[in-house]
Amino acid sequence: MTADATHSPLDEPDRLVLHARDVQFDWSRSDLHWIPNEPFATHVINVLHLLLPEGERWFVEVFKQAVPHITDDRLREDVLGFIGQEAVHAEAHAGVLDHMDAHGLDPTPYVEQIAWLFRIVLGDRDLPPGRAQSWLSTRLAIIAGIEHYTAVLGQWVLDAKELDAAGADETMLDLLRWHGAEEVEHRAVAHDLYTHIDGGRTRRTVAMAVAAGALTTLWVRGVRFLIANDPYLKGRIDGRRPKASWALRDGRRGLIPHVGRLARAVPEYLRRGYHPSHHGSTAQAVAYLALSPAARAAESAERAATRKAAP
């Protein structure tokens, strides 16, 4: 099943109640290059760990501001579930940053730039009510665009059997697939919230252009940062910067998302009649979450806590 496949509603389960899974990951036995002998592919995906903690904390804060404006009970329930899941995502990926630091790759300089982007450039502003509502709508539109990409990436990693064949670290794969499955689970929430609050097509189009351009720029810069600061790569790649041809090569090999798929995500999102439910497989996401070691451990811990708290 490919990441850009269209799925029949008949294949999908009934509506899910979104809930956060309090997952934990042990990085003590994981290598910095968690795809063996593939430092470039490893770092292409590692950029997500740099971007996501600050980005998803920002998602949470913006969505909290939108909650009072929601008049649909079902959507409010979905948004609250989304907030819970995104908060856990941020902390799970933050743990990988500590893992990088322990291996001699300090991510702080780059992460501080990401924090400035989300906290200052896209952060709260002291605006009169009308402009404050417009700024909220703009940020919701940007999140909806980003969430389209995270759903594409989530479906990709669920399908990426090439990572298993390459011997990728099982703990990292579980982190990525647990997160990817939840992105597929809640892929419609940001779109539906923006549609409910504003829905303007022009704002949505401009926001997607901003989101796509920013993600591309940040991803390229992130890969360059990681390779330049990776202590194990000093002198091993002839001092060269990463090349676009490397991304095309590893995309064809299935070790990273193919740039062609990522490029198609923009016109796909802007097509009239688009809805996130038309892309990705909720059934596949739910099936993985039922098998994920981290998700299963979190569910078991939650059940045990509930039993203990019962009178």
JSON list of C-alpha atoms in Angstrom, two decimals, residues 23-239:
[
{"chain": "A", "resi": 23, "resn": "VAL", "atom": "CA", "xyz": [4.71, 6.10, 25.29]},
{"chain": "A", "resi": 24, "resn": "GLN", "atom": "CA", "xyz": [8.26, 5.70, 26.55]},
{"chain": "A", "resi": 25, "resn": "PHE", "atom": "CA", "xyz": [11.40, 4.82, 24.58]},
{"chain": "A", "resi": 26, "resn": "ASP", "atom": "CA", "xyz": [14.78, 3.52, 25.76]},
{"chain": "A", "resi": 27, "resn": "TRP", "atom": "CA", "xyz": [17.62, 4.86, 23.61]},
{"chain": "A", "resi": 28, "resn": "SER", "atom": "CA", "xyz": [20.47, 3.27, 25.60]},
{"chain": "A", "resi": 29, "resn": "ARG", "atom": "CA", "xyz": [21.12, 0.57, 22.98]},
{"chain": "A", "resi": 30, "resn": "SER", "atom": "CA", "xyz": [20.49, 2.69, 19.88]},
{"chain": "A", "resi": 31, "resn": "ASP", "atom": "CA", "xyz": [23.23, 4.06, 17.62]},
{"chain": "A", "resi": 32, "resn": "LEU", "atom": "CA", "xyz": [23.35, 7.61, 16.32]},
{"chain": "A", "resi": 33, "resn": "HIS", "atom": "CA", "xyz": [23.26, 6.16, 12.80]},
{"chain": "A", "resi": 34, "resn": "TRP", "atom": "CA", "xyz": [20.19, 4.02, 13.37]},
{"chain": "A", "resi": 35, "resn": "ILE", "atom": "CA", "xyz": [20.07, 2.91, 9.73]},
{"chain": "A", "resi": 36, "resn": "PRO", "atom": "CA", "xyz": [23.36, 0.96, 9.62]},
{"chain": "A", "resi": 37, "resn": "ASN", "atom": "CA", "xyz": [25.94, 2.36, 7.20]},
{"chain": "A", "resi": 38, "resn": "GLU", "atom": "CA", "xyz": [23.47, 4.98, 5.96]},
{"chain": "A", "resi": 39, "resn": "PRO", "atom": "CA", "xyz": [24.38, 8.26, 7.66]},
{"chain": "A", "resi": 40, "resn": "PHE", "atom": "CA", "xyz": [22.74, 10.47, 5.03]},
{"chain": "A", "resi": 41, "resn": "ALA", "atom": "CA", "xyz": [19.40, 8.64, 5.08]},
{"chain": "A", "resi": 42, "resn": "THR", "atom": "CA", "xyz": [19.55, 8.51, 8.88]},
{"chain": "A", "resi": 43, "resn": "HIS", "atom": "CA", "xyz": [20.01, 12.26, 9.16]},
{"chain": "A", "resi": 44, "resn": "VAL", "atom": "CA", "xyz": [17.34, 13.06, 6.57]},
{"chain": "A", "resi": 45, "resn": "ILE", "atom": "CA", "xyz": [14.84, 11.44, 8.92]},
{"chain": "A", "resi": 46, "resn": "ASN", "atom": "CA", "xyz": [16.60, 12.74, 12.04]},
{"chain": "A", "resi": 47, "resn": "VAL", "atom": "CA", "xyz": [15.67, 16.28, 11.00]},
{"chain": "A", "resi": 48, "resn": "LEU", "atom": "CA", "xyz": [12.16, 15.43, 12.18]},
{"chain": "A", "resi": 49, "resn": "HIS", "atom": "CA", "xyz": [13.47, 15.18, 15.75]},
{"chain": "A", "resi": 50, "resn": "LEU", "atom": "CA", "xyz": [14.82, 18.72, 15.45]},
{"chain": "A", "resi": 51, "resn": "LEU", "atom": "CA", "xyz": [11.64, 20.20, 14.01]},
{"chain": "A", "resi": 52, "resn": "LEU", "atom": "CA", "xyz": [8.86, 18.37, 15.79]},
{"chain": "A", "resi": 53, "resn": "PRO", "atom": "CA", "xyz": [9.20, 19.14, 19.51]},
{"chain": "A", "resi": 54, "resn": "GLU", "atom": "CA", "xyz": [8.91, 22.92, 19.11]},
{"chain": "A", "resi": 55, "resn": "GLY", "atom": "CA", "xyz": [6.51, 22.66, 16.19]},
{"chain": "A", "resi": 56, "resn": "GLU", "atom": "CA", "xyz": [4.09, 20.35, 17.94]},
{"chain": "A", "resi": 57, "resn": "ARG", "atom": "CA", "xyz": [4.15, 22.40, 21.14]},
{"chain": "A", "resi": 58, "resn": "TRP", "atom": "CA", "xyz": [3.14, 25.33, 18.94]},
{"chain": "A", "resi": 59, "resn": "PHE", "atom": "CA", "xyz": [0.33, 23.26, 17.39]},
{"chain": "A", "resi": 60, "resn": "VAL", "atom": "CA", "xyz": [-0.97, 22.55, 20.89]},
{"chain": "A", "resi": 61, "resn": "GLU", "atom": "CA", "xyz": [-0.96, 26.21, 21.94]},
{"chain": "A", "resi": 62, "resn": "VAL", "atom": "CA", "xyz": [-2.70, 27.41, 18.77]},
{"chain": "A", "resi": 63, "resn": "PHE", "atom": "CA", "xyz": [-5.35, 24.68, 18.98]},
{"chain": "A", "resi": 64, "resn": "LYS", "atom": "CA", "xyz": [-6.03, 25.54, 22.62]},
{"chain": "A", "resi": 65, "resn": "GLN", "atom": "CA", "xyz": [-6.75, 29.10, 21.51]},
{"chain": "A", "resi": 66, "resn": "ALA", "atom": "CA", "xyz": [-9.17, 27.78, 18.88]},
{"chain": "A", "resi": 67, "resn": "VAL", "atom": "CA", "xyz": [-11.16, 25.55, 21.24]},
{"chain": "A", "resi": 68, "resn": "PRO", "atom": "CA", "xyz": [-13.46, 28.36, 22.56]},
{"chain": "A", "resi": 69, "resn": "HIS", "atom": "CA", "xyz": [-14.46, 29.13, 18.95]},
{"chain": "A", "resi": 70, "resn": "ILE", "atom": "CA", "xyz": [-15.62, 25.55, 18.18]},
{"chain": "A", "resi": 71, "resn": "THR", "atom": "CA", "xyz": [-19.39, 25.11, 18.06]},
{"chain": "A", "resi": 72, "resn": "ASP", "atom": "CA", "xyz": [-19.44, 21.47, 16.95]},
{"chain": "A", "resi": 73, "resn": "ASP", "atom": "CA", "xyz": [-19.20, 18.95, 19.79]},
{"chain": "A", "resi": 74, "resn": "ARG", "atom": "CA", "xyz": [-17.71, 16.18, 17.67]},
{"chain": "A", "resi": 75, "resn": "LEU", "atom": "CA", "xyz": [-15.01, 18.46, 16.29]},
{"chain": "A", "resi": 76, "resn": "ARG", "atom": "CA", "xyz": [-14.22, 19.73, 19.79]},
{"chain": "A", "resi": 77, "resn": "GLU", "atom": "CA", "xyz": [-13.70, 16.14, 20.94]},
{"chain": "A", "resi": 78, "resn": "ASP", "atom": "CA", "xyz": [-11.38, 15.48, 17.99]},
{"chain": "A", "resi": 79, "resn": "VAL", "atom": "CA", "xyz": [-9.40, 18.67, 18.65]},
{"chain": "A", "resi": 80, "resn": "LEU", "atom": "CA", "xyz": [-8.92, 17.78, 22.31]},
{"chain": "A", "resi": 81, "resn": "GLY", "atom": "CA", "xyz": [-7.72, 14.31, 21.29]},
{"chain": "A", "resi": 82, "resn": "PHE", "atom": "CA", "xyz": [-5.36, 15.89, 18.76]},
{"chain": "A", "resi": 83, "resn": "ILE", "atom": "CA", "xyz": [-3.96, 18.21, 21.44]},
{"chain": "A", "resi": 84, "resn": "GLY", "atom": "CA", "xyz": [-3.24, 15.25, 23.72]},
{"chain": "A", "resi": 85, "resn": "GLN", "atom": "CA", "xyz": [-1.51, 13.26, 20.99]},
{"chain": "A", "resi": 86, "resn": "GLU", "atom": "CA", "xyz": [0.61, 16.17, 19.78]},
{"chain": "A", "resi": 87, "resn": "ALA", "atom": "CA", "xyz": [1.78, 16.99, 23.30]},
{"chain": "A", "resi": 88, "resn": "VAL", "atom": "CA", "xyz": [3.08, 13.43, 23.71]},
{"chain": "A", "resi": 89, "resn": "HIS", "atom": "CA", "xyz": [4.70, 13.52, 20.26]},
{"chain": "A", "resi": 90, "resn": "ALA", "atom": "CA", "xyz": [6.70, 16.61, 21.21]},
{"chain": "A", "resi": 91, "resn": "GLU", "atom": "CA", "xyz": [8.12, 15.00, 24.33]},
{"chain": "A", "resi": 92, "resn": "ALA", "atom": "CA", "xyz": [8.87, 11.67, 22.64]},
{"chain": "A", "resi": 93, "resn": "HIS", "atom": "CA", "xyz": [10.99, 13.35, 19.96]},
{"chain": "A", "resi": 94, "resn": "ALA", "atom": "CA", "xyz": [12.64, 15.60, 22.54]},
{"chain": "A", "resi": 95, "resn": "GLY", "atom": "CA", "xyz": [14.07, 12.41, 24.05]},
{"chain": "A", "resi": 96, "resn": "VAL", "atom": "CA", "xyz": [15.92, 11.73, 20.80]},
{"chain": "A", "resi": 97, "resn": "LEU", "atom": "CA", "xyz": [17.64, 15.12, 21.11]},
{"chain": "A", "resi": 98, "resn": "ASP", "atom": "CA", "xyz": [19.13, 13.98, 24.42]},
{"chain": "A", "resi": 99, "resn": "HIS", "atom": "CA", "xyz": [20.21, 10.77, 22.68]},
{"chain": "A", "resi": 100, "resn": "MET", "atom": "CA", "xyz": [21.99, 12.78, 19.97]},
{"chain": "A", "resi": 101, "resn": "ASP", "atom": "CA", "xyz": [23.73, 14.92, 22.57]},
{"chain": "A", "resi": 102, "resn": "ALA", "atom": "CA", "xyz": [24.93, 11.80, 24.39]},
{"chain": "A", "resi": 103, "resn": "HIS", "atom": "CA", "xyz": [26.60, 10.70, 21.14]},
{"chain": "A", "resi": 104, "resn": "GLY", "atom": "CA", "xyz": [28.45, 14.00, 20.74]},
{"chain": "A", "resi": 105, "resn": "LEU", "atom": "CA", "xyz": [26.03, 15.73, 18.37]},
{"chain": "A", "resi": 106, "resn": "ASP", "atom": "CA", "xyz": [24.63, 18.77, 20.17]},
{"chain": "A", "resi": 107, "resn": "PRO", "atom": "CA", "xyz": [21.37, 19.77, 18.41]},
{"chain": "A", "resi": 108, "resn": "THR", "atom": "CA", "xyz": [20.92, 22.94, 20.49]},
{"chain": "A", "resi": 109, "resn": "PRO", "atom": "CA", "xyz": [22.01, 25.58, 17.91]},
{"chain": "A", "resi": 110, "resn": "TYR", "atom": "CA", "xyz": [19.57, 24.36, 15.30]},
{"chain": "A", "resi": 111, "resn": "VAL", "atom": "CA", "xyz": [16.73, 23.68, 17.75]},
{"chain": "A", "resi": 112, "resn": "GLU", "atom": "CA", "xyz": [17.07, 27.23, 19.09]},
{"chain": "A", "resi": 113, "resn": "GLN", "atom": "CA", "xyz": [16.45, 28.55, 15.58]},
{"chain": "A", "resi": 114, "resn": "ILE", "atom": "CA", "xyz": [13.33, 26.40, 15.31]},
{"chain": "A", "resi": 115, "resn": "ALA", "atom": "CA", "xyz": [12.15, 27.66, 18.70]},
{"chain": "A", "resi": 116, "resn": "TRP", "atom": "CA", "xyz": [12.60, 31.27, 17.52]},
{"chain": "A", "resi": 117, "resn": "LEU", "atom": "CA", "xyz": [10.51, 30.53, 14.41]},
{"chain": "A", "resi": 118, "resn": "PHE", "atom": "CA", "xyz": [7.58, 29.05, 16.28]},
{"chain": "A", "resi": 119, "resn": "ARG", "atom": "CA", "xyz": [7.68, 31.19, 19.43]},
{"chain": "A", "resi": 120, "resn": "ILE", "atom": "CA", "xyz": [8.48, 34.58, 17.90]},
{"chain": "A", "resi": 121, "resn": "VAL", "atom": "CA", "xyz": [7.69, 34.61, 14.16]},
{"chain": "A", "resi": 122, "resn": "LEU", "atom": "CA", "xyz": [4.56, 32.44, 14.49]},
{"chain": "A", "resi": 123, "resn": "GLY", "atom": "CA", "xyz": [3.86, 33.13, 18.16]},
{"chain": "A", "resi": 124, "resn": "ASP", "atom": "CA", "xyz": [1.13, 35.10, 19.91]},
{"chain": "A", "resi": 125, "resn": "ARG", "atom": "CA", "xyz": [0.78, 38.79, 19.13]},
{"chain": "A", "resi": 126, "resn": "ASP", "atom": "CA", "xyz": [-0.90, 41.63, 20.99]},
{"chain": "A", "resi": 127, "resn": "LEU", "atom": "CA", "xyz": [-3.59, 42.46, 18.41]},
{"chain": "A", "resi": 128, "resn": "PRO", "atom": "CA", "xyz": [-7.07, 43.97, 18.45]},
{"chain": "A", "resi": 129, "resn": "PRO", "atom": "CA", "xyz": [-9.88, 41.36, 18.33]},
{"chain": "A", "resi": 130, "resn": "GLY", "atom": "CA", "xyz": [-10.47, 41.36, 14.57]},
{"chain": "A", "resi": 131, "resn": "ARG", "atom": "CA", "xyz": [-6.81, 41.03, 13.67]},
{"chain": "A", "resi": 132, "resn": "ALA", "atom": "CA", "xyz": [-6.28, 38.48, 16.46]},
{"chain": "A", "resi": 133, "resn": "GLN", "atom": "CA", "xyz": [-8.98, 36.28, 14.89]},
{"chain": "A", "resi": 134, "resn": "SER", "atom": "CA", "xyz": [-7.32, 36.64, 11.48]},
{"chain": "A", "resi": 135, "resn": "TRP", "atom": "CA", "xyz": [-3.92, 35.70, 12.96]},
{"chain": "A", "resi": 136, "resn": "LEU", "atom": "CA", "xyz": [-5.48, 32.64, 14.59]},
{"chain": "A", "resi": 137, "resn": "SER", "atom": "CA", "xyz": [-7.02, 31.60, 11.26]},
{"chain": "A", "resi": 138, "resn": "THR", "atom": "CA", "xyz": [-3.70, 32.08, 9.47]},
{"chain": "A", "resi": 139, "resn": "ARG", "atom": "CA", "xyz": [-1.88, 29.88, 11.95]},
{"chain": "A", "resi": 140, "resn": "LEU", "atom": "CA", "xyz": [-4.60, 27.22, 11.77]},
{"chain": "A", "resi": 141, "resn": "ALA", "atom": "CA", "xyz": [-4.24, 27.24, 7.97]},
{"chain": "A", "resi": 142, "resn": "ILE", "atom": "CA", "xyz": [-0.47, 26.78, 8.28]},
{"chain": "A", "resi": 143, "resn": "ILE", "atom": "CA", "xyz": [-0.96, 23.87, 10.67]},
{"chain": "A", "resi": 144, "resn": "ALA", "atom": "CA", "xyz": [-3.47, 22.27, 8.32]},
{"chain": "A", "resi": 145, "resn": "GLY", "atom": "CA", "xyz": [-0.88, 22.43, 5.53]},
{"chain": "A", "resi": 146, "resn": "ILE", "atom": "CA", "xyz": [1.85, 20.98, 7.73]},
{"chain": "A", "resi": 147, "resn": "GLU", "atom": "CA", "xyz": [-0.49, 18.23, 8.94]},
{"chain": "A", "resi": 148, "resn": "HIS", "atom": "CA", "xyz": [-1.06, 17.18, 5.34]},
{"chain": "A", "resi": 149, "resn": "TYR", "atom": "CA", "xyz": [2.68, 16.60, 5.10]},
{"chain": "A", "resi": 150, "resn": "THR", "atom": "CA", "xyz": [2.89, 14.78, 8.43]},
{"chain": "A", "resi": 151, "resn": "ALA", "atom": "CA", "xyz": [0.10, 12.46, 7.29]},
{"chain": "A", "resi": 152, "resn": "VAL", "atom": "CA", "xyz": [1.98, 11.76, 4.04]},
{"chain": "A", "resi": 153, "resn": "LEU", "atom": "CA", "xyz": [5.13, 11.04, 6.05]},
{"chain": "A", "resi": 154, "resn": "GLY", "atom": "CA", "xyz": [3.18, 8.93, 8.53]},
{"chain": "A", "resi": 155, "resn": "GLN", "atom": "CA", "xyz": [1.76, 6.73, 5.78]},
{"chain": "A", "resi": 156, "resn": "TRP", "atom": "CA", "xyz": [5.19, 6.51, 4.17]},
{"chain": "A", "resi": 157, "resn": "VAL", "atom": "CA", "xyz": [6.89, 5.18, 7.31]},
{"chain": "A", "resi": 158, "resn": "LEU", "atom": "CA", "xyz": [4.09, 2.66, 7.89]},
{"chain": "A", "resi": 159, "resn": "ASP", "atom": "CA", "xyz": [4.74, 1.36, 4.37]},
{"chain": "A", "resi": 160, "resn": "ALA", "atom": "CA", "xyz": [8.56, 1.61, 4.42]},
{"chain": "A", "resi": 161, "resn": "LYS", "atom": "CA", "xyz": [9.56, -2.04, 4.62]},
{"chain": "A", "resi": 162, "resn": "GLU", "atom": "CA", "xyz": [12.92, -1.06, 3.13]},
{"chain": "A", "resi": 163, "resn": "LEU", "atom": "CA", "xyz": [13.88, 0.33, 6.53]},
{"chain": "A", "resi": 164, "resn": "ASP", "atom": "CA", "xyz": [13.33, -3.08, 8.11]},
{"chain": "A", "resi": 165, "resn": "ALA", "atom": "CA", "xyz": [15.36, -4.74, 5.36]},
{"chain": "A", "resi": 166, "resn": "ALA", "atom": "CA", "xyz": [18.19, -2.25, 5.95]},
{"chain": "A", "resi": 167, "resn": "GLY", "atom": "CA", "xyz": [18.37, -3.30, 9.62]},
{"chain": "A", "resi": 168, "resn": "ALA", "atom": "CA", "xyz": [17.06, -0.03, 11.05]},
{"chain": "A", "resi": 169, "resn": "ASP", "atom": "CA", "xyz": [16.98, 0.25, 14.83]},
{"chain": "A", "resi": 170, "resn": "GLU", "atom": "CA", "xyz": [13.75, -1.28, 16.17]},
{"chain": "A", "resi": 171, "resn": "THR", "atom": "CA", "xyz": [13.22, 1.37, 18.84]},
{"chain": "A", "resi": 172, "resn": "MET", "atom": "CA", "xyz": [13.54, 4.20, 16.33]},
{"chain": "A", "resi": 173, "resn": "LEU", "atom": "CA", "xyz": [11.23, 2.45, 13.90]},
{"chain": "A", "resi": 174, "resn": "ASP", "atom": "CA", "xyz": [8.66, 2.04, 16.64]},
{"chain": "A", "resi": 175, "resn": "LEU", "atom": "CA", "xyz": [8.89, 5.74, 17.53]},
{"chain": "A", "resi": 176, "resn": "LEU", "atom": "CA", "xyz": [8.48, 6.77, 13.90]},
{"chain": "A", "resi": 177, "resn": "ARG", "atom": "CA", "xyz": [5.68, 4.32, 13.16]},
{"chain": "A", "resi": 178, "resn": "TRP", "atom": "CA", "xyz": [3.78, 5.00, 16.39]},
{"chain": "A", "resi": 179, "resn": "HIS", "atom": "CA", "xyz": [3.98, 8.71, 15.61]},
{"chain": "A", "resi": 180, "resn": "GLY", "atom": "CA", "xyz": [3.18, 8.15, 11.94]},
{"chain": "A", "resi": 181, "resn": "ALA", "atom": "CA", "xyz": [0.17, 6.01, 12.80]},
{"chain": "A", "resi": 182, "resn": "GLU", "atom": "CA", "xyz": [-1.23, 8.71, 15.07]},
{"chain": "A", "resi": 183, "resn": "GLU", "atom": "CA", "xyz": [-0.66, 11.32, 12.34]},
{"chain": "A", "resi": 184, "resn": "VAL", "atom": "CA", "xyz": [-2.71, 9.16, 9.99]},
{"chain": "A", "resi": 185, "resn": "GLU", "atom": "CA", "xyz": [-5.32, 8.66, 12.73]},
{"chain": "A", "resi": 186, "resn": "HIS", "atom": "CA", "xyz": [-5.86, 12.39, 13.24]},
{"chain": "A", "resi": 187, "resn": "ARG", "atom": "CA", "xyz": [-4.99, 13.57, 9.71]},
{"chain": "A", "resi": 188, "resn": "ALA", "atom": "CA", "xyz": [-8.35, 15.30, 9.15]},
{"chain": "A", "resi": 189, "resn": "VAL", "atom": "CA", "xyz": [-8.53, 17.27, 12.41]},
{"chain": "A", "resi": 190, "resn": "ALA", "atom": "CA", "xyz": [-6.47, 20.35, 11.46]},
{"chain": "A", "resi": 191, "resn": "HIS", "atom": "CA", "xyz": [-8.20, 20.59, 8.08]},
{"chain": "A", "resi": 192, "resn": "ASP", "atom": "CA", "xyz": [-11.64, 20.28, 9.67]},
{"chain": "A", "resi": 193, "resn": "LEU", "atom": "CA", "xyz": [-10.80, 22.82, 12.36]},
{"chain": "A", "resi": 194, "resn": "TYR", "atom": "CA", "xyz": [-9.59, 25.38, 9.84]},
{"chain": "A", "resi": 195, "resn": "THR", "atom": "CA", "xyz": [-12.69, 24.79, 7.72]},
{"chain": "A", "resi": 196, "resn": "HIS", "atom": "CA", "xyz": [-14.87, 25.28, 10.80]},
{"chain": "A", "resi": 197, "resn": "ILE", "atom": "CA", "xyz": [-13.14, 28.45, 11.99]},
{"chain": "A", "resi": 198, "resn": "ASP", "atom": "CA", "xyz": [-12.46, 30.12, 8.63]},
{"chain": "A", "resi": 199, "resn": "GLY", "atom": "CA", "xyz": [-12.27, 27.91, 5.55]},
{"chain": "A", "resi": 200, "resn": "GLY", "atom": "CA", "xyz": [-11.10, 30.64, 3.18]},
{"chain": "A", "resi": 201, "resn": "ARG", "atom": "CA", "xyz": [-9.47, 29.11, 0.09]},
{"chain": "A", "resi": 202, "resn": "THR", "atom": "CA", "xyz": [-7.06, 32.01, -0.54]},
{"chain": "A", "resi": 203, "resn": "ARG", "atom": "CA", "xyz": [-5.70, 31.90, 3.01]},
{"chain": "A", "resi": 204, "resn": "ARG", "atom": "CA", "xyz": [-5.45, 28.12, 2.78]},
{"chain": "A", "resi": 205, "resn": "THR", "atom": "CA", "xyz": [-3.50, 28.29, -0.50]},
{"chain": "A", "resi": 206, "resn": "VAL", "atom": "CA", "xyz": [-1.06, 30.94, 0.74]},
{"chain": "A", "resi": 207, "resn": "ALA", "atom": "CA", "xyz": [-0.57, 29.07, 4.02]},
{"chain": "A", "resi": 208, "resn": "MET", "atom": "CA", "xyz": [0.25, 25.85, 2.17]},
{"chain": "A", "resi": 209, "resn": "ALA", "atom": "CA", "xyz": [2.81, 27.68, 0.04]},
{"chain": "A", "resi": 210, "resn": "VAL", "atom": "CA", "xyz": [4.40, 29.06, 3.21]},
{"chain": "A", "resi": 211, "resn": "ALA", "atom": "CA", "xyz": [4.33, 25.66, 4.93]},
{"chain": "A", "resi": 212, "resn": "ALA", "atom": "CA", "xyz": [5.81, 23.79, 1.96]},
{"chain": "A", "resi": 213, "resn": "GLY", "atom": "CA", "xyz": [8.54, 26.36, 1.40]},
{"chain": "A", "resi": 214, "resn": "ALA", "atom": "CA", "xyz": [9.45, 26.55, 5.07]},
{"chain": "A", "resi": 215, "resn": "LEU", "atom": "CA", "xyz": [9.53, 22.77, 5.51]},
{"chain": "A", "resi": 216, "resn": "THR", "atom": "CA", "xyz": [11.75, 22.33, 2.46]},
{"chain": "A", "resi": 217, "resn": "THR", "atom": "CA", "xyz": [14.18, 25.02, 3.60]},
{"chain": "A", "resi": 218, "resn": "LEU", "atom": "CA", "xyz": [14.31, 23.80, 7.19]},
{"chain": "A", "resi": 219, "resn": "TRP", "atom": "CA", "xyz": [14.75, 20.19, 6.16]},
{"chain": "A", "resi": 220, "resn": "VAL", "atom": "CA", "xyz": [17.68, 20.95, 3.84]},
{"chain": "A", "resi": 221, "resn": "ARG", "atom": "CA", "xyz": [19.33, 23.14, 6.47]},
{"chain": "A", "resi": 222, "resn": "GLY", "atom": "CA", "xyz": [18.71, 20.48, 9.12]},
{"chain": "A", "resi": 223, "resn": "VAL", "atom": "CA", "xyz": [20.40, 17.75, 7.09]},
{"chain": "A", "resi": 224, "resn": "ARG", "atom": "CA", "xyz": [23.40, 20.00, 6.48]},
{"chain": "A", "resi": 225, "resn": "PHE", "atom": "CA", "xyz": [23.58, 20.84, 10.18]},
{"chain": "A", "resi": 226, "resn": "LEU", "atom": "CA", "xyz": [23.46, 17.21, 11.29]},
{"chain": "A", "resi": 227, "resn": "ILE", "atom": "CA", "xyz": [26.08, 16.02, 8.83]},
{"chain": "A", "resi": 228, "resn": "ALA", "atom": "CA", "xyz": [28.39, 18.94, 9.57]},
{"chain": "A", "resi": 229, "resn": "ASN", "atom": "CA", "xyz": [28.17, 18.32, 13.33]},
{"chain": "A", "resi": 230, "resn": "ASP", "atom": "CA", "xyz": [28.12, 14.52, 13.36]},
{"chain": "A", "resi": 231, "resn": "PRO", "atom": "CA", "xyz": [31.34, 13.54, 15.20]},
{"chain": "A", "resi": 232, "resn": "TYR", "atom": "CA", "xyz": [31.47, 10.17, 13.44]},
{"chain": "A", "resi": 233, "resn": "LEU", "atom": "CA", "xyz": [31.49, 11.74, 9.97]},
{"chain": "A", "resi": 234, "resn": "LYS", "atom": "CA", "xyz": [34.46, 14.07, 10.43]},
{"chain": "A", "resi": 235, "resn": "GLY", "atom": "CA", "xyz": [36.70, 13.45, 7.43]},
{"chain": "A", "resi": 236, "resn": "ARG", "atom": "CA", "xyz": [34.58, 10.58, 6.13]},
{"chain": "A", "resi": 237, "resn": "ILE", "atom": "CA", "xyz": [32.52, 12.37, 3.49]},
{"chain": "A", "resi": 238, "resn": "ASP", "atom": "CA", "xyz": [35.32, 14.50, 2.00]},
{"chain": "A", "resi": 239, "resn": "GLY", "atom": "CA", "xyz": [33.90, 17.65, 3.52]}
]
